[in-house]
PDB file of C-alpha atoms in Angstrom:
ATOM      1  CA  GLY A   2      13.280  34.726  43.437  1.00 70.00           C
ATOM      2  CA  ALA A   3      11.499  31.953  45.275  1.00 88.00           C
ATOM      3  CA  VAL A   4       8.326  30.864  43.608  1.00 94.00           C
ATOM      4  CA  VAL A   5       5.371  29.086  45.214  1.00 96.00           C
ATOM      5  CA  SER A   6       2.536  27.702  43.208  1.00 97.00           C
ATOM      6  CA  GLN A   7      -0.948  26.537  44.163  1.00 98.00           C
ATOM      7  CA  HIS A   8      -3.302  24.236  42.308  1.00 97.00           C
ATOM      8  CA  PRO A   9      -6.046  24.660  41.495  1.00 98.00           C
ATOM      9  CA  SER A  10      -6.463  28.390  41.391  1.00 97.00           C
ATOM     10  CA  TRP A  11     -10.212  28.118  41.552  1.00 97.00           C
ATOM     11  CA  VAL A  12     -12.462  25.133  42.459  1.00 97.00           C
ATOM     12  CA  ILE A  13     -16.182  24.683  42.783  1.00 97.00           C
ATOM     13  CA  CYS A  14     -17.492  21.581  44.536  1.00 96.00           C
ATOM     14  CA  LYS A  15     -20.755  20.221  45.863  1.00 96.00           C
ATOM     15  CA  SER A  16     -21.549  20.216  49.567  1.00 97.00           C
ATOM     16  CA  GLY A  17     -20.341  17.005  51.259  1.00 97.00           C
ATOM     17  CA  THR A  18     -17.418  16.326  48.844  1.00 97.00           C
ATOM     18  CA  SER A  19     -13.723  16.715  49.629  1.00 97.00           C
ATOM     19  CA  VAL A  20     -11.328  19.034  47.865  1.00 97.00           C
ATOM     20  CA  LYS A  21      -7.527  18.866  47.749  1.00 97.00           C
ATOM     21  CA  ILE A  22      -5.390  21.966  47.258  1.00 98.00           C
ATOM     22  CA  GLU A  23      -1.710  21.632  46.447  1.00 97.00           C
ATOM     23  CA  CYS A  24       1.063  23.975  47.376  1.00 97.00           C
ATOM     24  CA  ARG A  25       4.443  23.627  45.756  1.00 96.00           C
ATOM     25  CA  SER A  26       7.770  25.407  46.189  1.00 94.00           C
ATOM     26  CA  LEU A  27       9.169  25.449  42.677  1.00 94.00           C
ATOM     27  CA  ASP A  28      12.816  26.489  43.108  1.00 90.00           C
ATOM     28  CA  PHE A  29      13.614  25.890  46.774  1.00 89.00           C
ATOM     29  CA  GLN A  30      13.149  23.368  49.499  1.00 89.00           C
ATOM     30  CA  ALA A  31      10.461  24.445  51.912  1.00 88.00           C
ATOM     31  CA  THR A  32      11.209  23.254  55.421  1.00 86.00           C
ATOM     32  CA  THR A  33       7.950  24.754  56.630  1.00 90.00           C
ATOM     33  CA  MET A  34       4.669  25.549  54.909  1.00 93.00           C
ATOM     34  CA  PHE A  35       1.813  27.616  56.239  1.00 95.00           C
ATOM     35  CA  TRP A  36      -1.846  27.574  55.296  1.00 97.00           C
ATOM     36  CA  TYR A  37      -4.018  30.602  55.588  1.00 97.00           C
ATOM     37  CA  ARG A  38      -7.688  31.386  55.033  1.00 97.00           C
ATOM     38  CA  GLN A  39      -8.925  34.765  53.895  1.00 97.00           C
ATOM     39  CA  PHE A  40     -12.394  36.094  53.594  1.00 95.00           C
ATOM     40  CA  PRO A  41     -13.145  39.071  51.317  1.00 92.00           C
ATOM     41  CA  LYS A  42     -11.703  42.391  52.594  1.00 90.00           C
ATOM     42  CA  GLN A  43     -10.295  40.670  55.658  1.00 95.00           C
ATOM     43  CA  SER A  44      -6.835  39.709  56.858  1.00 96.00           C
ATOM     44  CA  LEU A  45      -5.143  36.338  56.501  1.00 96.00           C
ATOM     45  CA  MET A  46      -5.993  33.878  59.266  1.00 95.00           C
ATOM     46  CA  LEU A  47      -3.342  31.266  59.897  1.00 95.00           C
ATOM     47  CA  MET A  48      -4.853  27.798  59.921  1.00 96.00           C
ATOM     48  CA  ALA A  49      -1.847  25.539  60.441  1.00 95.00           C
ATOM     49  CA  THR A  50       1.895  25.193  60.180  1.00 92.00           C
ATOM     50  CA  SER A  51       3.369  22.111  58.593  1.00 91.00           C
ATOM     51  CA  ASN A  52       6.937  20.830  58.646  1.00 87.00           C
ATOM     52  CA  GLU A  53       8.102  18.247  56.167  1.00 84.00           C
ATOM     53  CA  GLY A  54       7.621  14.741  57.477  1.00 83.00           C
ATOM     54  CA  SER A  55       5.806  15.840  60.613  1.00 85.00           C
ATOM     55  CA  LYS A  56       2.218  16.328  61.663  1.00 88.00           C
ATOM     56  CA  ALA A  57       0.849  19.805  61.136  1.00 92.00           C
ATOM     57  CA  THR A  58       0.338  22.162  64.039  1.00 92.00           C
ATOM     58  CA  TYR A  59      -3.153  23.647  63.896  1.00 95.00           C
ATOM     59  CA  GLU A  60      -4.207  27.027  65.248  1.00 94.00           C
ATOM     60  CA  GLN A  61      -6.812  27.192  67.944  1.00 94.00           C
ATOM     61  CA  GLY A  62     -10.321  26.753  66.614  1.00 95.00           C
ATOM     62  CA  VAL A  63      -9.223  25.041  63.354  1.00 96.00           C
ATOM     63  CA  GLU A  64     -10.687  21.529  63.001  1.00 94.00           C
ATOM     64  CA  LYS A  65      -7.833  19.203  62.181  1.00 93.00           C
ATOM     65  CA  ASP A  66     -10.188  16.439  61.006  1.00 95.00           C
ATOM     66  CA  LYS A  67     -11.842  18.795  58.532  1.00 96.00           C
ATOM     67  CA  PHE A  68      -8.709  20.499  57.225  1.00 97.00           C
ATOM     68  CA  LEU A  69      -6.231  17.691  56.610  1.00 96.00           C
ATOM     69  CA  ILE A  70      -2.712  18.889  55.927  1.00 95.00           C
ATOM     70  CA  ASN A  71       0.088  16.727  54.531  1.00 92.00           C
ATOM     71  CA  HIS A  72       3.715  17.850  53.951  1.00 89.00           C
ATOM     72  CA  ALA A  73       5.238  14.735  52.520  1.00 83.00           C
ATOM     73  CA  SER A  74       8.127  16.349  50.725  1.00 90.00           C
ATOM     74  CA  LEU A  75      10.270  19.469  50.885  1.00 89.00           C
ATOM     75  CA  THR A  76       8.422  20.883  47.840  1.00 93.00           C
ATOM     76  CA  LEU A  77       4.822  19.839  48.343  1.00 94.00           C
ATOM     77  CA  SER A  78       2.114  20.353  50.952  1.00 94.00           C
ATOM     78  CA  THR A  79      -1.518  19.618  50.488  1.00 96.00           C
ATOM     79  CA  LEU A  80      -4.688  20.878  52.181  1.00 97.00           C
ATOM     80  CA  THR A  81      -7.715  18.646  51.950  1.00 97.00           C
ATOM     81  CA  VAL A  82     -11.121  20.135  52.919  1.00 98.00           C
ATOM     82  CA  THR A  83     -13.163  17.172  53.892  1.00 97.00           C
ATOM     83  CA  SER A  84     -16.956  17.064  53.655  1.00 96.00           C
ATOM     84  CA  ALA A  85     -17.002  20.643  52.447  1.00 97.00           C
ATOM     85  CA  HIS A  86     -19.923  22.902  53.294  1.00 96.00           C
ATOM     86  CA  PRO A  87     -20.864  26.363  51.984  1.00 96.00           C
ATOM     87  CA  GLU A  88     -19.300  28.018  55.033  1.00 96.00           C
ATOM     88  CA  ASP A  89     -15.954  26.558  53.978  1.00 97.00           C
ATOM     89  CA  SER A  90     -16.093  28.747  50.855  1.00 97.00           C
ATOM     90  CA  SER A  91     -13.081  31.069  51.092  1.00 97.00           C
ATOM     91  CA  PHE A  92      -9.739  31.990  49.636  1.00 97.00           C
ATOM     92  CA  TYR A  93      -6.953  29.691  50.773  1.00 98.00           C
ATOM     93  CA  ILE A  94      -3.339  30.787  50.632  1.00 98.00           C
ATOM     94  CA  CYS A  95      -0.159  28.824  51.331  1.00 97.00           C
ATOM     95  CA  SER A  96       3.285  30.138  52.045  1.00 96.00           C
ATOM     96  CA  ALA A  97       6.595  28.363  52.179  1.00 93.00           C
ATOM     97  CA  SER A  98       9.680  29.086  54.165  1.00 88.00           C
ATOM     98  CA  GLN A  99      13.175  27.597  54.242  1.00 79.00           C
ATOM     99  CA  ALA A 100      15.535  27.573  57.226  1.00 69.00           C
ATOM    100  CA  GLY A 101      18.313  30.098  57.152  1.00 64.00           C
ATOM    101  CA  GLY A 102      18.605  33.693  56.066  1.00 60.00           C
ATOM    102  CA  HIS A 103      15.621  35.738  57.065  1.00 66.00           C
ATOM    103  CA  ASN A 104      13.315  32.641  57.115  1.00 69.00           C
ATOM    104  CA  GLU A 105      11.117  34.649  54.811  1.00 82.00           C
ATOM    105  CA  GLN A 106       7.763  33.281  53.814  1.00 89.00           C
ATOM    106  CA  PHE A 107       7.011  33.155  50.085  1.00 93.00           C
ATOM    107  CA  PHE A 108       3.305  33.170  49.226  1.00 96.00           C
ATOM    108  CA  GLY A 109       1.420  31.186  46.642  1.00 97.00           C
ATOM    109  CA  PRO A 110      -1.219  32.884  44.476  1.00 97.00           C
ATOM    110  CA  GLY A 111      -4.173  31.424  46.412  1.00 97.00           C
ATOM    111  CA  THR A 112      -7.016  29.056  45.689  1.00 98.00           C
ATOM    112  CA  ARG A 113     -10.633  30.262  45.620  1.00 98.00           C
ATOM    113  CA  LEU A 114     -12.978  27.544  46.949  1.00 98.00           C
ATOM    114  CA  THR A 115     -16.679  27.755  46.315  1.00 97.00           C
ATOM    115  CA  VAL A 116     -18.871  25.082  47.893  1.00 97.00           C
ATOM    116  CA  LEU A 117     -22.411  24.892  46.523  1.00 96.00           C
TER     117      LEU A 117
ATOM    118  CA  ALA B  13       0.679  37.497  72.693  1.00 72.00           C
ATOM    119  CA  GLN B  14       1.841  39.645  69.843  1.00 81.00           C
ATOM    120  CA  THR B  15      -0.741  41.902  68.172  1.00 92.00           C
ATOM    121  CA  VAL B  16      -0.621  44.144  65.142  1.00 97.00           C
ATOM    122  CA  THR B  17      -3.047  47.026  64.788  1.00 97.00           C
ATOM    123  CA  GLN B  18      -3.960  48.872  61.659  1.00 97.00           C
ATOM    124  CA  SER B  19      -6.678  51.273  62.756  1.00 95.00           C
ATOM    125  CA  GLN B  20      -7.441  52.833  59.358  1.00 93.00           C
ATOM    126  CA  PRO B  21      -9.573  50.522  57.193  1.00 94.00           C
ATOM    127  CA  GLU B  22      -9.341  52.705  54.068  1.00 96.00           C
ATOM    128  CA  MET B  23      -7.226  55.530  52.629  1.00 97.00           C
ATOM    129  CA  SER B  24      -7.110  57.429  49.404  1.00 97.00           C
ATOM    130  CA  VAL B  25      -4.339  59.283  47.766  1.00 98.00           C
ATOM    131  CA  GLN B  26      -3.980  61.378  44.599  1.00 98.00           C
ATOM    132  CA  GLU B  27      -1.677  60.005  41.961  1.00 98.00           C
ATOM    133  CA  ALA B  28       1.908  61.298  42.382  1.00 97.00           C
ATOM    134  CA  GLU B  29       1.216  62.355  45.980  1.00 98.00           C
ATOM    135  CA  THR B  30       2.624  60.786  49.168  1.00 98.00           C
ATOM    136  CA  VAL B  31       0.642  58.711  51.604  1.00 98.00           C
ATOM    137  CA  THR B  32       1.447  57.185  54.954  1.00 98.00           C
ATOM    138  CA  LEU B  33      -0.114  54.002  56.271  1.00 98.00           C
ATOM    139  CA  SER B  34      -0.036  53.469  60.027  1.00 98.00           C
ATOM    140  CA  CYS B  35       0.681  50.380  62.017  1.00 98.00           C
ATOM    141  CA  THR B  36       1.324  49.717  65.698  1.00 98.00           C
ATOM    142  CA  TYR B  37       2.235  46.474  67.366  1.00 97.00           C
ATOM    143  CA  ASP B  38       2.602  44.993  70.802  1.00 95.00           C
ATOM    144  CA  THR B  39       5.315  42.547  71.837  1.00 91.00           C
ATOM    145  CA  SER B  40       7.573  41.780  74.730  1.00 89.00           C
ATOM    146  CA  GLU B  41      10.337  40.563  72.422  1.00 86.00           C
ATOM    147  CA  SER B  42      13.391  42.665  71.793  1.00 86.00           C
ATOM    148  CA  ASP B  43      14.321  41.169  68.455  1.00 87.00           C
ATOM    149  CA  TYR B  44      11.783  40.668  65.661  1.00 90.00           C
ATOM    150  CA  TYR B  45      10.954  41.460  62.059  1.00 92.00           C
ATOM    151  CA  LEU B  46       8.272  43.812  60.747  1.00 95.00           C
ATOM    152  CA  PHE B  47       6.863  43.677  57.252  1.00 96.00           C
ATOM    153  CA  TRP B  48       4.513  45.464  54.907  1.00 98.00           C
ATOM    154  CA  TYR B  49       2.807  43.242  52.406  1.00 98.00           C
ATOM    155  CA  LYS B  50       0.751  44.411  49.393  1.00 98.00           C
ATOM    156  CA  GLN B  51      -2.260  42.389  48.154  1.00 98.00           C
ATOM    157  CA  PRO B  52      -3.501  43.754  44.812  1.00 97.00           C
ATOM    158  CA  PRO B  53      -6.812  42.614  43.293  1.00 94.00           C
ATOM    159  CA  SER B  54      -5.064  39.470  42.008  1.00 94.00           C
ATOM    160  CA  ARG B  55      -4.737  38.588  45.757  1.00 95.00           C
ATOM    161  CA  GLN B  56      -1.104  37.595  45.336  1.00 96.00           C
ATOM    162  CA  MET B  57       0.724  38.634  48.510  1.00 97.00           C
ATOM    163  CA  ILE B  58       3.773  40.710  47.689  1.00 96.00           C
ATOM    164  CA  LEU B  59       6.457  41.697  50.176  1.00 95.00           C
ATOM    165  CA  VAL B  60       6.907  45.453  50.027  1.00 97.00           C
ATOM    166  CA  ILE B  61       9.495  46.060  52.701  1.00 96.00           C
ATOM    167  CA  ARG B  62      11.132  44.386  55.727  1.00 94.00           C
ATOM    168  CA  GLN B  63      12.547  45.952  58.854  1.00 94.00           C
ATOM    169  CA  GLU B  64      14.717  44.200  61.463  1.00 91.00           C
ATOM    170  CA  ALA B  65      14.120  45.533  64.913  1.00 91.00           C
ATOM    171  CA  TYR B  66      17.756  45.628  65.911  1.00 89.00           C
ATOM    172  CA  LYS B  67      18.532  47.923  62.949  1.00 89.00           C
ATOM    173  CA  GLN B  68      18.041  51.560  63.816  1.00 86.00           C
ATOM    174  CA  GLN B  69      18.043  52.675  60.197  1.00 93.00           C
ATOM    175  CA  ASN B  70      14.670  52.812  58.544  1.00 95.00           C
ATOM    176  CA  ALA B  71      14.255  50.440  55.611  1.00 94.00           C
ATOM    177  CA  THR B  72      13.783  51.904  52.126  1.00 95.00           C
ATOM    178  CA  GLU B  73      12.805  50.240  48.830  1.00 94.00           C
ATOM    179  CA  ASN B  74      12.546  52.722  45.953  1.00 96.00           C
ATOM    180  CA  ARG B  75       9.351  54.741  46.548  1.00 97.00           C
ATOM    181  CA  PHE B  76       8.526  52.862  49.776  1.00 98.00           C
ATOM    182  CA  SER B  77      10.039  53.728  53.106  1.00 97.00           C
ATOM    183  CA  VAL B  78       9.166  53.018  56.714  1.00 98.00           C
ATOM    184  CA  ASN B  79       9.224  55.116  59.897  1.00 97.00           C
ATOM    185  CA  PHE B  80      10.162  52.545  62.595  1.00 97.00           C
ATOM    186  CA  GLN B  81       9.783  53.830  66.147  1.00 96.00           C
ATOM    187  CA  LYS B  82      10.795  50.897  68.352  1.00 94.00           C
ATOM    188  CA  ALA B  83      10.025  52.564  71.692  1.00 94.00           C
ATOM    189  CA  ALA B  84       6.627  53.562  70.493  1.00 96.00           C
ATOM    190  CA  LYS B  85       6.060  50.227  68.716  1.00 96.00           C
ATOM    191  CA  SER B  86       5.093  52.004  65.550  1.00 97.00           C
ATOM    192  CA  PHE B  87       5.849  51.003  62.000  1.00 97.00           C
ATOM    193  CA  SER B  88       4.374  53.185  59.281  1.00 98.00           C
ATOM    194  CA  LEU B  89       4.800  52.899  55.559  1.00 98.00           C
ATOM    195  CA  LYS B  90       5.266  55.933  53.380  1.00 98.00           C
ATOM    196  CA  ILE B  91       4.532  55.641  49.645  1.00 98.00           C
ATOM    197  CA  SER B  92       6.012  58.478  47.638  1.00 98.00           C
ATOM    198  CA  ASP B  93       4.945  59.476  44.117  1.00 98.00           C
ATOM    199  CA  SER B  94       1.881  57.217  44.364  1.00 98.00           C
ATOM    200  CA  GLN B  95       0.986  55.345  41.194  1.00 98.00           C
ATOM    201  CA  LEU B  96      -2.269  53.711  40.067  1.00 97.00           C
ATOM    202  CA  GLY B  97      -0.590  50.306  40.496  1.00 97.00           C
ATOM    203  CA  ASP B  98      -0.181  50.980  44.226  1.00 98.00           C
ATOM    204  CA  ALA B  99      -3.914  50.553  44.754  1.00 98.00           C
ATOM    205  CA  ALA B 100      -4.205  47.462  46.864  1.00 98.00           C
ATOM    206  CA  MET B 101      -4.784  46.155  50.321  1.00 98.00           C
ATOM    207  CA  TYR B 102      -1.756  46.585  52.571  1.00 98.00           C
ATOM    208  CA  PHE B 103      -0.989  44.463  55.565  1.00 98.00           C
ATOM    209  CA  CYS B 104       1.451  45.150  58.360  1.00 98.00           C
ATOM    210  CA  ALA B 105       2.943  41.976  59.817  1.00 96.00           C
ATOM    211  CA  TYR B 106       5.240  40.903  62.655  1.00 94.00           C
ATOM    212  CA  ARG B 107       7.463  37.907  63.153  1.00 90.00           C
ATOM    213  CA  ILE B 108      10.031  36.811  65.714  1.00 81.00           C
ATOM    214  CA  PRO B 109      13.250  35.402  64.333  1.00 72.00           C
ATOM    215  CA  LEU B 110      13.028  31.873  65.573  1.00 65.00           C
ATOM    216  CA  THR B 111      15.768  29.484  64.589  1.00 58.00           C
ATOM    217  CA  GLY B 112      14.493  27.479  61.681  1.00 56.00           C
ATOM    218  CA  ALA B 113      11.598  28.285  59.437  1.00 57.00           C
ATOM    219  CA  ASN B 114       8.741  27.868  61.844  1.00 65.00           C
ATOM    220  CA  SER B 115       8.218  31.444  62.795  1.00 80.00           C
ATOM    221  CA  LYS B 116       4.635  32.576  62.248  1.00 87.00           C
ATOM    222  CA  LEU B 117       3.555  35.900  60.801  1.00 92.00           C
ATOM    223  CA  THR B 118       1.036  37.949  62.716  1.00 93.00           C
ATOM    224  CA  PHE B 119      -0.971  40.175  60.418  1.00 96.00           C
ATOM    225  CA  GLY B 120      -2.913  43.365  61.016  1.00 97.00           C
ATOM    226  CA  LYS B 121      -6.386  43.746  59.646  1.00 97.00           C
ATOM    227  CA  GLY B 122      -5.148  45.551  56.581  1.00 97.00           C
ATOM    228  CA  ILE B 123      -5.871  48.836  54.906  1.00 98.00           C
ATOM    229  CA  THR B 124      -7.399  49.382  51.487  1.00 97.00           C
ATOM    230  CA  LEU B 125      -5.567  52.050  49.563  1.00 98.00           C
ATOM    231  CA  SER B 126      -7.126  53.611  46.528  1.00 98.00           C
ATOM    232  CA  VAL B 127      -5.233  55.923  44.131  1.00 98.00           C
ATOM    233  CA  ARG B 128      -7.110  58.708  42.388  1.00 97.00           C
ATOM    234  CA  PRO B 129      -5.969  59.553  38.873  1.00 95.00           C
TER     235      PRO B 129
END
């Protein structure tokens, strides 16, 4: 089956620093990747949709300058949290989809970000 | 706008028993997909079952089956012979079948299922 990886799985950083999270589709080419944020015991909140080679489309209320998304290849998308603050602490999940078939989204294992 | 509603925040089931998780949705589309995802404590999202709206037959995957009522916009998940490993958070989700891969998932709030041994 389709496998999506995320790196790192867990990161702790100091307030004011930037953190980059990678999302890779390991055995398929991901035309589209999605980034979600999830707080404990809550649902997934879509942050942005990125297509390979294009600018990401951000959901309403998501700061594009704070959450930089790059989808430079068909197997890699990155989310950079710039000038992180404690309120950015959360669980970040990516998913990847390829055109055709059911256009199913395959989810990565998530990255836990803690900002001190 | 499409919405997905899971009104029960928590449910509990005895091991080996059957449990039904409820989900309703609102859409003006006639063709769409519905999903149930499982998120165990590891937090890895796992697709449990998929239903295509144009198919009248309810989807089934081993111990998991759905009751899809299109007119009522209801999509419930039945778990038979519940196992301890079924304990997780379950999310109902909706997606329209756009051409290409851009179609977004809309998730419900989720329900936490516990399984009593």
